[in-house]
Short mmCIF file of C-alpha atoms in Angstrom, two decimals:
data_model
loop_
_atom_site.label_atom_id
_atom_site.label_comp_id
_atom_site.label_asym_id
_atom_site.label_seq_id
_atom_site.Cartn_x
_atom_site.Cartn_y
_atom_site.Cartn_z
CA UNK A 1 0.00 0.00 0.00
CA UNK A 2 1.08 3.11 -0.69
CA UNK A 3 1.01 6.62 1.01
CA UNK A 4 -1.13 7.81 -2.16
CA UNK A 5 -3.69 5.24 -0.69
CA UNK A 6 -3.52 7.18 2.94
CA UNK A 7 -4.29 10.58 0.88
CA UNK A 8 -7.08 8.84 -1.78
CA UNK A 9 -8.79 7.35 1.64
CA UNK A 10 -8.29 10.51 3.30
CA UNK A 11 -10.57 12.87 2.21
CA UNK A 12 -13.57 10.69 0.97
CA UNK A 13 -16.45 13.77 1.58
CA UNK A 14 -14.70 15.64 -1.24
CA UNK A 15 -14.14 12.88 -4.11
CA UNK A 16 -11.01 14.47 -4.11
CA UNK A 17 -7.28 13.31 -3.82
CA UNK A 18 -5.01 14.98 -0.82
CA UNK A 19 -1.94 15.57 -1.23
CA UNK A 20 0.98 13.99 0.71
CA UNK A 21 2.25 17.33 2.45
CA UNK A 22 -1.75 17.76 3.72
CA UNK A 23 -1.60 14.71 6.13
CA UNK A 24 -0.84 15.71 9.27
CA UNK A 25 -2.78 13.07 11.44
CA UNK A 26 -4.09 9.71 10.62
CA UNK A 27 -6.35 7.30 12.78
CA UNK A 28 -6.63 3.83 11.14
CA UNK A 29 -6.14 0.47 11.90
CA UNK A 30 -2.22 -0.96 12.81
CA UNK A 31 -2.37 -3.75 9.95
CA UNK A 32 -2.99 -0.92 7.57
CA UNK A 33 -0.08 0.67 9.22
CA UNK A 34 1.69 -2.04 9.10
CA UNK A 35 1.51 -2.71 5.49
CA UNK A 36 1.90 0.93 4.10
CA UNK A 37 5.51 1.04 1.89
CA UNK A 38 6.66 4.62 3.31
CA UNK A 39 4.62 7.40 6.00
CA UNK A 40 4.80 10.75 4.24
CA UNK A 41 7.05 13.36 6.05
CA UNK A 42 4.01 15.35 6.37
CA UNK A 43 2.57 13.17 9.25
CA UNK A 44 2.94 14.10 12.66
CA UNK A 45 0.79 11.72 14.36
CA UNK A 46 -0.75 8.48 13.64
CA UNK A 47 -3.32 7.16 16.15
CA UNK A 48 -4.02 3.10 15.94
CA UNK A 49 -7.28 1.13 17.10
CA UNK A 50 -9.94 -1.34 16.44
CA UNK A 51 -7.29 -4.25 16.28
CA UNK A 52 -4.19 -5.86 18.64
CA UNK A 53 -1.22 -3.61 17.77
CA UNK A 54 1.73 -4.90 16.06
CA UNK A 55 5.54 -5.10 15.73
CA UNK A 56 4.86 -4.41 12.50
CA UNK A 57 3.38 -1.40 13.29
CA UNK A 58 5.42 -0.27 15.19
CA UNK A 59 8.35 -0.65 13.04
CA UNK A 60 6.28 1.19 10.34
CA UNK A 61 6.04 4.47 11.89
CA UNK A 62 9.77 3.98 14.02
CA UNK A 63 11.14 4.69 10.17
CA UNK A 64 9.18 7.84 9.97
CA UNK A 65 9.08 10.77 12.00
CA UNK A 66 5.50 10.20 12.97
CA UNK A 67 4.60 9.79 16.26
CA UNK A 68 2.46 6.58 17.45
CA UNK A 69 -0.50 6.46 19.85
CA UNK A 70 -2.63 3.54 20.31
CA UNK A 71 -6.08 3.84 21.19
CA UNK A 72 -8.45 1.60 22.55
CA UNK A 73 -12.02 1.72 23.34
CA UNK A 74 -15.01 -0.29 22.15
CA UNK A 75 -18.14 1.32 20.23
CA UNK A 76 -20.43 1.38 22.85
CA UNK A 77 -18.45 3.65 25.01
CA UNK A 78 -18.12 6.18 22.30
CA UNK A 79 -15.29 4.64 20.27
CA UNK A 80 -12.08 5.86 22.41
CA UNK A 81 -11.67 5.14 26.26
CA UNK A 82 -7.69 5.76 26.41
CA UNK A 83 -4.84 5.96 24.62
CA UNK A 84 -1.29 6.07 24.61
CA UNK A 85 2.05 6.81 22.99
CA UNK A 86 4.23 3.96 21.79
CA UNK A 87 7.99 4.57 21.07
CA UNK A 88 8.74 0.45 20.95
CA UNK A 89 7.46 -3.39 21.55
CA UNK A 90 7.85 -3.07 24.73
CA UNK A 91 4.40 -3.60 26.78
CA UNK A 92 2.71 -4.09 23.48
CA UNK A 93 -0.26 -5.21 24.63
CA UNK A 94 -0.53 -2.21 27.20
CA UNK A 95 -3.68 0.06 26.50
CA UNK A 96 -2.95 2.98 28.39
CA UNK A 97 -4.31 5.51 30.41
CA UNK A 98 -7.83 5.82 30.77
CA UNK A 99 -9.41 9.03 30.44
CA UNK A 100 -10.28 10.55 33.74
CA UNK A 101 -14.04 10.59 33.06
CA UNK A 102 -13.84 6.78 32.80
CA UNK A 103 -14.64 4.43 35.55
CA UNK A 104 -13.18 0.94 34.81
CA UNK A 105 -13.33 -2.09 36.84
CA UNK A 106 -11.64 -5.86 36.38
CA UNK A 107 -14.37 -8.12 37.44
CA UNK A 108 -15.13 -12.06 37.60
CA UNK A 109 -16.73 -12.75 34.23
CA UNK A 110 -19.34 -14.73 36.33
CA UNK A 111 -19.59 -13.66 39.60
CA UNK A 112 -18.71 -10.09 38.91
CA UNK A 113 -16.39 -10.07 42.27
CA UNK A 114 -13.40 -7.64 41.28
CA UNK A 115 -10.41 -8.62 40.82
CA UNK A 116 -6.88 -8.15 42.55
CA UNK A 117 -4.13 -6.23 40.93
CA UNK A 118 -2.58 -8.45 38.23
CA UNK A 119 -5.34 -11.33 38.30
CA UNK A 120 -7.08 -11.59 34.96
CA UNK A 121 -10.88 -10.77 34.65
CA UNK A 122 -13.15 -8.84 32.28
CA UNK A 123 -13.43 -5.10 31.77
CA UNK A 124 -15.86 -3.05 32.57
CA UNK A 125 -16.25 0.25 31.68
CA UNK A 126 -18.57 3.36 32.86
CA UNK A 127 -18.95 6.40 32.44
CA UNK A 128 -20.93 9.55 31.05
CA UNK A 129 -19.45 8.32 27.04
CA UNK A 130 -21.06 4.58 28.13
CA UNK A 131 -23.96 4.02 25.59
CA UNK A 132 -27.35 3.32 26.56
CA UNK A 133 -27.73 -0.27 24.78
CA UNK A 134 -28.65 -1.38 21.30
CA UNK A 135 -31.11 -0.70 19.43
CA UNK A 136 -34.17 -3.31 19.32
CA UNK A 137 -31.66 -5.80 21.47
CA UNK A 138 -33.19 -5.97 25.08
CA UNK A 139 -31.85 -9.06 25.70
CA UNK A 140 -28.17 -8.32 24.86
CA UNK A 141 -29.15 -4.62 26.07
CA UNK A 142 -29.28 -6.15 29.46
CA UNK A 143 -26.42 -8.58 29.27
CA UNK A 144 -23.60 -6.21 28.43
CA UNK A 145 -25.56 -2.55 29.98
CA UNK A 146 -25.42 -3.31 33.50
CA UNK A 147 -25.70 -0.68 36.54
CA UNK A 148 -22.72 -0.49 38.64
CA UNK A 149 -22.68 -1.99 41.94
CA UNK A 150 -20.07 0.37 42.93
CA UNK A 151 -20.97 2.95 42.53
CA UNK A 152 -23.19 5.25 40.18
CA UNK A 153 -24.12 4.82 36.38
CA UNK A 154 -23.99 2.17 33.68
CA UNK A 155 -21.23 -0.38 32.88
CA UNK A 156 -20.55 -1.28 29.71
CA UNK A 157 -19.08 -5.29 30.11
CA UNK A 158 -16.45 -5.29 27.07
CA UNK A 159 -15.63 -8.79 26.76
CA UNK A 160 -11.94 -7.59 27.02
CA UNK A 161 -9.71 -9.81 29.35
CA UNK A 162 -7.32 -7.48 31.41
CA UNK A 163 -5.51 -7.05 34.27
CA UNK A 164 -3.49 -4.44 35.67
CA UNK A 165 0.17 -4.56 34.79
CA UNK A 166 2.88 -3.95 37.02
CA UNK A 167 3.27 -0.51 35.22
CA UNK A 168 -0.31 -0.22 36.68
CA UNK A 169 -1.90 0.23 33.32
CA UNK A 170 -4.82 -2.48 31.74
CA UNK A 171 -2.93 -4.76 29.99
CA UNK A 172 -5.14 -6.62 27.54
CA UNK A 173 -5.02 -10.43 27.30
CA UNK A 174 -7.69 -11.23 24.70
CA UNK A 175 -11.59 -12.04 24.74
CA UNK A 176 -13.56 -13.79 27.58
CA UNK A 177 -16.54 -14.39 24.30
CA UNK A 178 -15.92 -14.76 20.78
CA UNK A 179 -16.55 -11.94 19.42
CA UNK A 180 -14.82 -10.09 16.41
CA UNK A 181 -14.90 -6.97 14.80
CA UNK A 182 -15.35 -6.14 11.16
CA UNK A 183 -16.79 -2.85 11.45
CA UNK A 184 -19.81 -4.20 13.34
CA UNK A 185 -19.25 -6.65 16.32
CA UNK A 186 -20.08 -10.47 15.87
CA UNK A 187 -19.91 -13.63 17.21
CA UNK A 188 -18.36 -16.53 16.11
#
């Protein structure tokens, strides 16, 4: 892929072609990233999401002079819950800081008990970005939109395996379900 592709995909309202020195930012997905044969010196910041990150990736932007920000967050909690800036592999599974008008919690997928620092258990997310459920869904509305027993509000249960790493961020460890994205969420 080339960075023509980045500046054809770019600017898709206008049905017009960008060019290279007009991409400053881009937010796309890591295997695109990944793949792309050269980052145009124009970029200044490429933000990654909706997938696992990547060496790949990484090494990607490392040969530019972009700078690298992952992003995670699901859909129903308005697409971005944290972020933050990658300079190598290291703690590659790591998703960052949360925003601080974001509750999360690391629960028992069954039992909902929390968990201890570093044990493994689902995330759950709240907050005033936390959607109110899907549309014509009540069932799944009220599996995944739960109130919080801790506090105020509606949790959002992800799905997400986590813990807290000994850098004290969520590191993510995979899916508790089998779900997968493709633009819309489904499981296998």
């Amino acid at each position: 892929v080339s960075s023509k592709f980045i500046s054809m995909a770019w600017n898709q309202t206008s049905k017009r072609p960008l060019s290279d020195d007009n991409i400053q930012c881009l937010f796309t997905i890591p295997s695109l990233v990944a793949a792309l044969s050269s980052i145009p010196d124009s970029v200044e910041m490429i933000f990654v999401g909706g997938e696992a990150l990547t060496g790949a990736a990484i090494d990607a932007v490392k040969k530019s002079s972009a700078k690298l920000v992952s992003a995670y967050g699901p859909t129903e909690a308005s697409n971005m819950v944290c972020a933050r800036t990658v300079l190598d592999s290291t703690n590659i599974t790591s998703l960052g800081t949360f925003f601080p008008n974001v509750q999360t919690y690391v629960a028992c997928p069954d039992s909902l008990a929390l968990k201890e620092f570093g044990e493994w258990g689902e995330l759950l997310i709240g907050g005033d970005q936390v959607g109110l459920g899907y549309l014509n869904r009540p069932e799944l509305t009220a599996e995944k939109f739960i109130s919080n027993p801790w506090g105020a509000g509606t949790l959002y249960r992800t799905g997400d395996l986590v813990r807290f790493g000994a850098d004290g961020q969520l590191e993510i460890g995979g899916r508790i379900d089998f779900q997968v994205g493709a633009g819309v969420d489904f499981e296998l």
